[in-house]
Tab-separated table of C-alpha atoms in Angstrom:
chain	number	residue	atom	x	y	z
A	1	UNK	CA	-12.582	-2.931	29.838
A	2	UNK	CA	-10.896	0.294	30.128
A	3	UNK	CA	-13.142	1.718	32.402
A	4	UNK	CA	-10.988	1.676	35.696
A	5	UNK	CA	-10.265	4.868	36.683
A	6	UNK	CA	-6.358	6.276	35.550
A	7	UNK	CA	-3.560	6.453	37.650
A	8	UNK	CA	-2.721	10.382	37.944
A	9	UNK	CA	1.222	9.525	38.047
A	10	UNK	CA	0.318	7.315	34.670
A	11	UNK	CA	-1.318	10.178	33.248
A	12	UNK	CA	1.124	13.199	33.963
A	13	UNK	CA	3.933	10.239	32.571
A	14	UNK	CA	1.739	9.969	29.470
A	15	UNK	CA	1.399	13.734	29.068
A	16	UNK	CA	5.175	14.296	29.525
A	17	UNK	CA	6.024	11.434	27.504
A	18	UNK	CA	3.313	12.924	24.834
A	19	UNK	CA	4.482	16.585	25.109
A	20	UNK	CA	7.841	15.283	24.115
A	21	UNK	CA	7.199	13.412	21.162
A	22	UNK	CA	5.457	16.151	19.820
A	23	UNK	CA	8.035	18.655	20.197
A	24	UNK	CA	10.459	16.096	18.221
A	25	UNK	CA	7.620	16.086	15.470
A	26	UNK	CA	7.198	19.713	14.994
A	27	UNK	CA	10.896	20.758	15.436
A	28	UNK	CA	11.547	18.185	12.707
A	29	UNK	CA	8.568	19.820	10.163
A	30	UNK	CA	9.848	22.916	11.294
A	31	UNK	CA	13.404	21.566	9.434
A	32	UNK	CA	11.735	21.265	6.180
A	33	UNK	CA	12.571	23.799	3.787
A	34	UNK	CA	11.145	22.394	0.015
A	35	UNK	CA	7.889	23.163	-0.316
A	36	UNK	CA	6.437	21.411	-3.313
A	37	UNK	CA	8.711	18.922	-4.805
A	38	UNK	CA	7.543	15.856	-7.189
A	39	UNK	CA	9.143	12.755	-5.497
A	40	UNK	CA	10.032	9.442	-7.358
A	41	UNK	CA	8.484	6.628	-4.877
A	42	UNK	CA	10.050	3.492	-5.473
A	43	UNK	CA	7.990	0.712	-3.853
A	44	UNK	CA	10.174	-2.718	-3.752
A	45	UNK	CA	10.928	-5.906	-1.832
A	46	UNK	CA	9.346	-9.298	-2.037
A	47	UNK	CA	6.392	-8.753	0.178
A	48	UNK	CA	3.015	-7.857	-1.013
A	49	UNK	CA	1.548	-4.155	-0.960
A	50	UNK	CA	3.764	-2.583	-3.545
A	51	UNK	CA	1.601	-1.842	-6.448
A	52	UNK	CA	-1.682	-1.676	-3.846
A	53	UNK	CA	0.206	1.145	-2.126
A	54	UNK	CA	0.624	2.977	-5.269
A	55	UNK	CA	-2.810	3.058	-5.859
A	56	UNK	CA	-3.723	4.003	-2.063
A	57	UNK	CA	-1.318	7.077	-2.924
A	58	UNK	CA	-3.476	7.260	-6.535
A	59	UNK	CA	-6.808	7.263	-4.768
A	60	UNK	CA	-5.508	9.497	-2.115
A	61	UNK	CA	-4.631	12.391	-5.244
A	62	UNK	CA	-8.125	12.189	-6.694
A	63	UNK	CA	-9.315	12.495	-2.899
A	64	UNK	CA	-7.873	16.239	-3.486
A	65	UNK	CA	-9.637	16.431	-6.605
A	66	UNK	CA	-6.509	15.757	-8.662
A	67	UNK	CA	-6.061	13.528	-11.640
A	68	UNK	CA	-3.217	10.693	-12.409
A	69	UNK	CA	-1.995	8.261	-14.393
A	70	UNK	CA	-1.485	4.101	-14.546
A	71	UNK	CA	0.995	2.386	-16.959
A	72	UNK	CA	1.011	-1.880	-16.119
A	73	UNK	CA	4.240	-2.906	-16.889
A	74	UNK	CA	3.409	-6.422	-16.727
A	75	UNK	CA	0.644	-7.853	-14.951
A	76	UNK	CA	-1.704	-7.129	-17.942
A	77	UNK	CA	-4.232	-10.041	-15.946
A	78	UNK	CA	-4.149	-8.387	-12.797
A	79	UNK	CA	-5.603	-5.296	-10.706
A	80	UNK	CA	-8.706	-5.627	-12.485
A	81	UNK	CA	-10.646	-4.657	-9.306
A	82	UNK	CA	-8.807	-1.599	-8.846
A	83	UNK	CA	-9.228	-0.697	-12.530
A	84	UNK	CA	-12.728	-0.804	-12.476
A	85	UNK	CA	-12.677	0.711	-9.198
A	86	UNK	CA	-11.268	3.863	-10.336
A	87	UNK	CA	-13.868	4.034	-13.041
A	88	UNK	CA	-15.795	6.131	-10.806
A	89	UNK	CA	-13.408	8.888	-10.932
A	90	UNK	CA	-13.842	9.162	-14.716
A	91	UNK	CA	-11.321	10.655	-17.100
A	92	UNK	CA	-9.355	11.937	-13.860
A	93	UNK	CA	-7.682	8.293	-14.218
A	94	UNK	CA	-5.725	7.548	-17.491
A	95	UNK	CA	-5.110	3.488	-17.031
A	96	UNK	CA	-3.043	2.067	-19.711
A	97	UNK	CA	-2.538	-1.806	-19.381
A	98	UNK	CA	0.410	-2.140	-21.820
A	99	UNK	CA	2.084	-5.688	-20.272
A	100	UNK	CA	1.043	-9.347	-21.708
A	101	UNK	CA	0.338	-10.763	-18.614
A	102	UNK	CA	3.227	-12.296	-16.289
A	103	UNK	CA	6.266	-12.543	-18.345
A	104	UNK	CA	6.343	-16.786	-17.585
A	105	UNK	CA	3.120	-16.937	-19.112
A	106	UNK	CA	4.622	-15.982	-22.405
A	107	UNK	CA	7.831	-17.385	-22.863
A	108	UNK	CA	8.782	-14.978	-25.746
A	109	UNK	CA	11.330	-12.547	-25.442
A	110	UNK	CA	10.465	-10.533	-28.491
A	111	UNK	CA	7.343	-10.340	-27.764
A	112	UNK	CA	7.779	-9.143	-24.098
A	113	UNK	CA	10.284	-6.468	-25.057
A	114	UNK	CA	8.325	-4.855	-27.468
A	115	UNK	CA	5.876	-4.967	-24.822
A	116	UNK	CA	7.589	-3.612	-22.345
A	117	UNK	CA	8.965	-0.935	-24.669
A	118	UNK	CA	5.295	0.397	-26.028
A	119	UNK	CA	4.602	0.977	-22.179
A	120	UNK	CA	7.819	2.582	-21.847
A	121	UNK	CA	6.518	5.434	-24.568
A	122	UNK	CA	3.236	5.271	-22.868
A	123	UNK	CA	4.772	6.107	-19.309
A	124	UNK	CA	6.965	8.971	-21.268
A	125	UNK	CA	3.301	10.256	-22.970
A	126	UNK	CA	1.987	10.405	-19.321
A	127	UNK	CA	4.124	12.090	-17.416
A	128	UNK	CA	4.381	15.274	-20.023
A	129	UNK	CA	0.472	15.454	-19.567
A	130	UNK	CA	0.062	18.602	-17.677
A	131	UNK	CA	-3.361	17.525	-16.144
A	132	UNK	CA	-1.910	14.463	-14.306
A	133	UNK	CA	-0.561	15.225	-10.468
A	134	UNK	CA	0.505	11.430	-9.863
A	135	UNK	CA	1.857	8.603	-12.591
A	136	UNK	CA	2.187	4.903	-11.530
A	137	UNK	CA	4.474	2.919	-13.068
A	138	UNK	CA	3.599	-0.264	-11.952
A	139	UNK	CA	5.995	-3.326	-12.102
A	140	UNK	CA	8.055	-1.303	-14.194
A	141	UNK	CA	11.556	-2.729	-12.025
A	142	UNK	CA	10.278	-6.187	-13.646
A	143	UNK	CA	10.473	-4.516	-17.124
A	144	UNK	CA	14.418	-3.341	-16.317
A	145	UNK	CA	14.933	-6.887	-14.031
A	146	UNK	CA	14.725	-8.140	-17.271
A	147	UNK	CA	16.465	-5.790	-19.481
A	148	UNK	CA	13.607	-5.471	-21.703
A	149	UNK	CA	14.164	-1.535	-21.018
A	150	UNK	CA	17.407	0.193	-21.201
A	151	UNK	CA	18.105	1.249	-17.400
A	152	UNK	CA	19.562	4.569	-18.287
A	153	UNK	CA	17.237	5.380	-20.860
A	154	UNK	CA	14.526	4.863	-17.809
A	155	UNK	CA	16.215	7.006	-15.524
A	156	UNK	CA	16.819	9.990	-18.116
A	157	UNK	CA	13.214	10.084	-18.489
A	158	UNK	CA	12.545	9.832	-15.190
A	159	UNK	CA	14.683	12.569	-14.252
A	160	UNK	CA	13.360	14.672	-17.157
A	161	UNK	CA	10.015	15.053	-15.868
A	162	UNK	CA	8.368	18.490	-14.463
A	163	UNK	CA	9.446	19.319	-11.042
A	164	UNK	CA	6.427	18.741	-9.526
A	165	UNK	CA	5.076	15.877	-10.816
A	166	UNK	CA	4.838	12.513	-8.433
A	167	UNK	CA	6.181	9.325	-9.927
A	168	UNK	CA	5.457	5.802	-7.881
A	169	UNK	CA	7.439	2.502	-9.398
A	170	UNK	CA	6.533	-0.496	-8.021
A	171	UNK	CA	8.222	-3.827	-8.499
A	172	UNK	CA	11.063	-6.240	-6.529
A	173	UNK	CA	14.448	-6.117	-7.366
A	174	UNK	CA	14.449	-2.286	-7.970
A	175	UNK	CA	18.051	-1.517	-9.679
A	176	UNK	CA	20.592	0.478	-7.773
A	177	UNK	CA	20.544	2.556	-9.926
A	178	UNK	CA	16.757	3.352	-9.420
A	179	UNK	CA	17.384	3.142	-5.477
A	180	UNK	CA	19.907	6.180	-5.784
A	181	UNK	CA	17.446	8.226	-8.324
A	182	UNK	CA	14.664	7.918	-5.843
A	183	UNK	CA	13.493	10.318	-3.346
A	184	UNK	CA	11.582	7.723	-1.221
A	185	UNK	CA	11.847	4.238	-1.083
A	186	UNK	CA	9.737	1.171	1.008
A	187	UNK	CA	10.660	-2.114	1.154
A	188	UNK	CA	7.620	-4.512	1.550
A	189	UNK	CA	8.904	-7.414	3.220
A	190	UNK	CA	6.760	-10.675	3.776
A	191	UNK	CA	6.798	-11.760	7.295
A	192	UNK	CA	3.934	-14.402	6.928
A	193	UNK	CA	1.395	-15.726	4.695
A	194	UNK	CA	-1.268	-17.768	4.145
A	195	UNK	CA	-0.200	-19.717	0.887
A	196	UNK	CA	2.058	-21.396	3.644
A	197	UNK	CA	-1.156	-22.434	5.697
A	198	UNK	CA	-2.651	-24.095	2.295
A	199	UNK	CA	-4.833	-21.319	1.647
A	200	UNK	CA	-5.645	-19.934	-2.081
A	201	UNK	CA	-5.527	-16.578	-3.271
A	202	UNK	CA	-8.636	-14.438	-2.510
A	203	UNK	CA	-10.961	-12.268	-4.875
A	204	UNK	CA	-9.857	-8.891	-3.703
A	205	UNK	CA	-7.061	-9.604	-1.726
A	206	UNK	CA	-4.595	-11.150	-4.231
A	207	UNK	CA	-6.163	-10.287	-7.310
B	1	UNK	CA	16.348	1.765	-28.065
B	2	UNK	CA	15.069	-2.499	-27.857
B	3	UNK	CA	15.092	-2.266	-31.712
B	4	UNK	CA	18.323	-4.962	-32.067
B	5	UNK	CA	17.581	-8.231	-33.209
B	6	UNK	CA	17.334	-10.678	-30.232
B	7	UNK	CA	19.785	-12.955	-30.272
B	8	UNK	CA	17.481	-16.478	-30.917
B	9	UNK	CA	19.658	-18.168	-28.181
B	10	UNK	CA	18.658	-15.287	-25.940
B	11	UNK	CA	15.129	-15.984	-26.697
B	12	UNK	CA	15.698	-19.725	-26.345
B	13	UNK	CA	17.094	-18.888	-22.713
B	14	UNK	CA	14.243	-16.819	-22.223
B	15	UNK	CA	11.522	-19.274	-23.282
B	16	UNK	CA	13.099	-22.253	-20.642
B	17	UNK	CA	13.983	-20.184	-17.830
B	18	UNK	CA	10.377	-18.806	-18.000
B	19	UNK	CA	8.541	-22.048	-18.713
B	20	UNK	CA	10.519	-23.363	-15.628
B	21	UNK	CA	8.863	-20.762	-13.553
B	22	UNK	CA	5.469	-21.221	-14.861
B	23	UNK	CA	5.638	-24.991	-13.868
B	24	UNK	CA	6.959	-23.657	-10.641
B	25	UNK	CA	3.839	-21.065	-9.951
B	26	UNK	CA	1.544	-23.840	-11.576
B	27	UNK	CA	2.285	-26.237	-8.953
B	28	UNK	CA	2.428	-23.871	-6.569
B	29	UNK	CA	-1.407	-22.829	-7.192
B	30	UNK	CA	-2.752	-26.384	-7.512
B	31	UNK	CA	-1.550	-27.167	-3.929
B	32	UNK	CA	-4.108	-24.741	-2.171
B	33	UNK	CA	-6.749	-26.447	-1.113
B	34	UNK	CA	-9.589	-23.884	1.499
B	35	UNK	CA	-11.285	-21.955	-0.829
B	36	UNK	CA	-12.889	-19.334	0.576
B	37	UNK	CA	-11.446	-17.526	3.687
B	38	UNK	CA	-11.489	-14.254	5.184
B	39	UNK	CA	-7.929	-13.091	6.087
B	40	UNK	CA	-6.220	-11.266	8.926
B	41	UNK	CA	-3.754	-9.271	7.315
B	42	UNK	CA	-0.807	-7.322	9.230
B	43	UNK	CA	0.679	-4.283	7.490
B	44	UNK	CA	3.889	-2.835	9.614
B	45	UNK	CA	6.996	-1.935	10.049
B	46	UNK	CA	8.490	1.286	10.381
B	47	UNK	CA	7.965	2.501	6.432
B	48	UNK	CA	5.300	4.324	4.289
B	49	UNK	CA	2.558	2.009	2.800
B	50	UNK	CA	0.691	0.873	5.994
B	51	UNK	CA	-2.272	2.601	5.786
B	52	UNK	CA	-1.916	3.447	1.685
B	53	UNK	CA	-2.095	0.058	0.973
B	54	UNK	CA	-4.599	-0.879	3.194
B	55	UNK	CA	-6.567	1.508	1.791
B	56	UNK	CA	-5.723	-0.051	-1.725
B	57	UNK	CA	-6.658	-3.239	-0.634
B	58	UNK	CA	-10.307	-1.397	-0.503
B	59	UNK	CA	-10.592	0.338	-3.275
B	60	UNK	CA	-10.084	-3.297	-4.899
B	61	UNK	CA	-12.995	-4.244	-2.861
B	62	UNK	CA	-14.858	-1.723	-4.424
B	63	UNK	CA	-13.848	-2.603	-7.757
B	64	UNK	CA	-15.520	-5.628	-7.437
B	65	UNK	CA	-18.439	-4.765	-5.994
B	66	UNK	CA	-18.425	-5.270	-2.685
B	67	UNK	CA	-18.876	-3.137	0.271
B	68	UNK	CA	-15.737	-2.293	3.238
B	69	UNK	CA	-15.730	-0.533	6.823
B	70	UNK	CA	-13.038	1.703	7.853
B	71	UNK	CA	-12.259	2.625	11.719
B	72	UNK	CA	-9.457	4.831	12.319
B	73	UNK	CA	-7.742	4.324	15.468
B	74	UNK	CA	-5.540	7.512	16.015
B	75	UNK	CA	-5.054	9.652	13.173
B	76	UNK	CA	-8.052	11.881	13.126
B	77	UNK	CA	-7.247	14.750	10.986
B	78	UNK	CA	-5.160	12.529	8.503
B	79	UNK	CA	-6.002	10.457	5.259
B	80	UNK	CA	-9.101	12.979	4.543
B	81	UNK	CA	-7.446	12.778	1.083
B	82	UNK	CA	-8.740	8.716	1.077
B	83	UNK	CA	-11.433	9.586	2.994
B	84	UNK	CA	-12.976	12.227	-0.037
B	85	UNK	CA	-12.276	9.575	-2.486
B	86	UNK	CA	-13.933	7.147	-1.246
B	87	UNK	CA	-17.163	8.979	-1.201
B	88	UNK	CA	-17.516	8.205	-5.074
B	89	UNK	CA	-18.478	4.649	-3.662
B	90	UNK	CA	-21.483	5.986	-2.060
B	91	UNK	CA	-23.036	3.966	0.911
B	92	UNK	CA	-20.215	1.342	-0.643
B	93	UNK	CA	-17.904	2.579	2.157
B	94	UNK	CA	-18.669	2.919	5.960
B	95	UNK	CA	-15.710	5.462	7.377
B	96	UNK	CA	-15.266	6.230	10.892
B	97	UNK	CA	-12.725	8.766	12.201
B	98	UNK	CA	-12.761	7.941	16.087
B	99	UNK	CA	-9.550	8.743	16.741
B	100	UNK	CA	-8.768	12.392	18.670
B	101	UNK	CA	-5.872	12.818	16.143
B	102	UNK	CA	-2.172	11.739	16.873
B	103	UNK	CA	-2.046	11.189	20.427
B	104	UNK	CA	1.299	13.498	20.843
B	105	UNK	CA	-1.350	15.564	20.471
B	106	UNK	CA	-3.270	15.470	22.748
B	107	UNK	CA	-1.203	14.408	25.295
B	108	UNK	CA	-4.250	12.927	27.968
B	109	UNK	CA	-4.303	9.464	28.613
B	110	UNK	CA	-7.741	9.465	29.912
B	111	UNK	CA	-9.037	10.798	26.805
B	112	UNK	CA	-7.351	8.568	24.587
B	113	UNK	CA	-8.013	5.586	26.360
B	114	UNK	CA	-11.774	6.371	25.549
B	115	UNK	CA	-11.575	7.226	21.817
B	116	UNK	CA	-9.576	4.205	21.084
B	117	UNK	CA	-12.743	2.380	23.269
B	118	UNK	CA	-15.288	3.672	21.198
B	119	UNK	CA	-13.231	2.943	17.862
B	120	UNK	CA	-12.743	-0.544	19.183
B	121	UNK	CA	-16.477	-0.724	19.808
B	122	UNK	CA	-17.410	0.417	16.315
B	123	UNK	CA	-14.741	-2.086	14.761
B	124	UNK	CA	-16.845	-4.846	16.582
B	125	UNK	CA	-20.162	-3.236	15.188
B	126	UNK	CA	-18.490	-3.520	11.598
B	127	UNK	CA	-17.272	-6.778	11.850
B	128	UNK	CA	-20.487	-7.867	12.612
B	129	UNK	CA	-22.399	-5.976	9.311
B	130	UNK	CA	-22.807	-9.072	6.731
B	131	UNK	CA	-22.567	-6.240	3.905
B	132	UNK	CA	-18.918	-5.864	4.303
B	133	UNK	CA	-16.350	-7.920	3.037
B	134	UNK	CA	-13.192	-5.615	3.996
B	135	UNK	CA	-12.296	-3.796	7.483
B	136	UNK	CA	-9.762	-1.501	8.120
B	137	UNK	CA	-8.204	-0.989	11.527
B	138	UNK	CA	-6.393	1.475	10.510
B	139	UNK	CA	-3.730	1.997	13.184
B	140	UNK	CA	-5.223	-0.307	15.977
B	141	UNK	CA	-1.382	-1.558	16.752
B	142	UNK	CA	-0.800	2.132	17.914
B	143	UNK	CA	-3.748	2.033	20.497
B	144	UNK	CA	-2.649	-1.655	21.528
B	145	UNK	CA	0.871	-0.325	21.838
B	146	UNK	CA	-0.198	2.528	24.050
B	147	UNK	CA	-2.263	-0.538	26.098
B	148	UNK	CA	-5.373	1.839	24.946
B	149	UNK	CA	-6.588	-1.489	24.267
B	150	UNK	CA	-6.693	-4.717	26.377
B	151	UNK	CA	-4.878	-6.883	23.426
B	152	UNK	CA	-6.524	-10.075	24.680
B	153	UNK	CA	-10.126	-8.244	24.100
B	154	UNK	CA	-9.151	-7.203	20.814
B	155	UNK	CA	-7.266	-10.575	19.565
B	156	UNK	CA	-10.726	-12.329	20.622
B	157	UNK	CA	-13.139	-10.041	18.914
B	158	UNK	CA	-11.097	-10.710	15.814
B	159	UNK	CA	-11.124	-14.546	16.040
B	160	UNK	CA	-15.100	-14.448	16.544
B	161	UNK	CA	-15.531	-12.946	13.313
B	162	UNK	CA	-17.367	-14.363	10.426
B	163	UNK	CA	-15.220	-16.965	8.492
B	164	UNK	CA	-15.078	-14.648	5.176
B	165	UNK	CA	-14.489	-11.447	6.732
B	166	UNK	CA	-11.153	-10.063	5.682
B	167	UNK	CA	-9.871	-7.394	8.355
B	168	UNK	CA	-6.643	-5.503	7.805
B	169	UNK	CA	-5.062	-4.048	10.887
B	170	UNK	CA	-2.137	-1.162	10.389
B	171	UNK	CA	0.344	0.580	12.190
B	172	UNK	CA	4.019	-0.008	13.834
B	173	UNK	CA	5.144	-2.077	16.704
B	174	UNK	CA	2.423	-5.038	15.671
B	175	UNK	CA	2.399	-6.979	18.920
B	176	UNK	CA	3.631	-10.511	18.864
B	177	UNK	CA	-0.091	-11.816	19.882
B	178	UNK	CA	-1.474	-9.675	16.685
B	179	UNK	CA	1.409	-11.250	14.418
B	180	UNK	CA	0.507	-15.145	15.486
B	181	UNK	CA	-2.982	-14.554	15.115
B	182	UNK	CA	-2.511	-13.094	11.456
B	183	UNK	CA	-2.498	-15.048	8.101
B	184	UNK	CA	-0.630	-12.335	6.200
B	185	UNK	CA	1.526	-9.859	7.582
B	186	UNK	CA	4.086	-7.470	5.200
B	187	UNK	CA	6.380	-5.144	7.352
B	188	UNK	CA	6.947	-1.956	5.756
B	189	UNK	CA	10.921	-1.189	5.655
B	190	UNK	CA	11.949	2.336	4.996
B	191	UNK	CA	14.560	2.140	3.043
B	192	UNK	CA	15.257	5.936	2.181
B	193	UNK	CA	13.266	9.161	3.283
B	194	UNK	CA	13.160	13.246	0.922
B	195	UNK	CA	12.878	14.466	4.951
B	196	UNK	CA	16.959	13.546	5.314
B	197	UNK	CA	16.704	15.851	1.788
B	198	UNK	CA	15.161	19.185	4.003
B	199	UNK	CA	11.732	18.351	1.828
B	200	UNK	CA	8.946	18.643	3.259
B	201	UNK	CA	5.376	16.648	3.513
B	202	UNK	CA	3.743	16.649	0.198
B	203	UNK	CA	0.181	17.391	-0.090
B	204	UNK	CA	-1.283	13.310	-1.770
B	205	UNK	CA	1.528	11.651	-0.657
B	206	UNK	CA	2.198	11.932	2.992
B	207	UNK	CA	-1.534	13.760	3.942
């Protein structure tokens, strides 16, 4: 395929068509004024690719030779691959798993709180550590969907933080209150998937 | 803060409404029944976290040991940030730029019809390495949108893949063919954007 010969009228409409877009782009970059700013990435919605995202935008940093920083709110089983994975960046990646598993597992309120509160201080610890470019705060809106953290407490800290450091929180239900403190937000929405077809989860994919 | 005593009807509350939705997630899990099946997974939509995750969904890979391909369809002289990190993985990861970069660009049609051929021919040559249990397409919808691509072709090549292959395909304006052939597909929703706030691209999270 592709090998019949092009249409010059199809080709000058592609270049036109082309030329245009790209004057859009660059008179939009042109726009931006900022230069370095630490955003607070908020990655919600019931769809999967949340917390992988985060740590595409993780791996990405320590592509640029930078280092960063993982605090599991909750899913102290999961993202095992991904924590071994980064094992071959070496101390560049400070991974604390701080969660006991998925809260349902537990059934214990207590116990998740004070759970949920240690990796609280943990996330605080890691975002004054000068070294780190990038913290992930994964499934931390579970922590506040639950009130196991105080919201406002969370957003003070959040809002503390040097100027130029990058925070990602991952997690459905993100608070309003998180929505409006955020500098970029995605919703992951699930259009389709397998479970529906009778198929389990898959090493790598799910977990 | 989280140092109150819980109220033990609280934690009574707690303990059924979470035991509920571990018998809920239990059943769910016990009703899959194919074991072992390589996906097609969709990531679109018009929000961040296409490619990121995609790319997250490989680092997993790694984690456990396994090996993943990576065509890129169009954006050439993006993700090098990935693209650096992934070279900790060695021989691990097979990563193919063939795209001429975005194709506002370049703005010939001739020329990009031919790039996105020989990416599409190098996705085939991946798919068909027994090594690798992840490929990335990343942004193959853009080249089918463009009709780079003949869709039918490229639907086909992806059905005659190995049974345990998982492929992830990226990029906006998934055609409808792509979406019914798929077994997982999350559309990325932006819900909120710093360029509205005059910042600009940030090196690690947008390059």
């Amino acid at each position: 395929m592709m090998n019949e010969p092009i249409d010059p009228r199809d080709a000058e409409r592609h270049r036109a068509k082309m030329a245009k877009r790209k004057a859009v782009q660059d008179a939009e970059v042109a726009t931006k004024t900022t230069v370095e700013k630490g955003l607070l990435i908020v990655h919600t919605g019931p769809g999967k690719g949340k917390s992988t995202a985060a740590f595409g935008l993780a791996l990405r940093m320590l592509g640029y030779g930078r280092s960063v920083g993982v605090v599991q709110f909750i899913k102290g089983a999961w993202h095992t691959g991904e924590k071994d994975a980064f094992s071959a960046f070496g101390d560049r990646v400070k991974w604390h798993t701080m969660g006991e598993g998925f809260t349902w597992e537990t059934q214990d309120l207590a116990r998740d709180k004070a759970a949920a509160q240690r990796a609280f201080e943990k996330a605080v610890e890691l975002m004054a550590d000068p070294t780190l470019s990038l913290v992930v705060l994964d499934e931390l809106n579970i922590a506040l969907r639950y009130d196991y953290l105080d919201l406002a407490e969370v957003i003070a800290a959040l809002a503390a933080r040097r100027p130029d450091l990058h925070v990602v929180v991952t997690g459905r239900n993100a608070k309003p209150d998180m929505l409006a403190a955020a500098d970029l937000v995605t919703e992951m929405q699930l259009v389709k998937h397998h479970f529906a077809a009778g198929v389990k989860a898959q090493v790598g994919i799910e977990f």
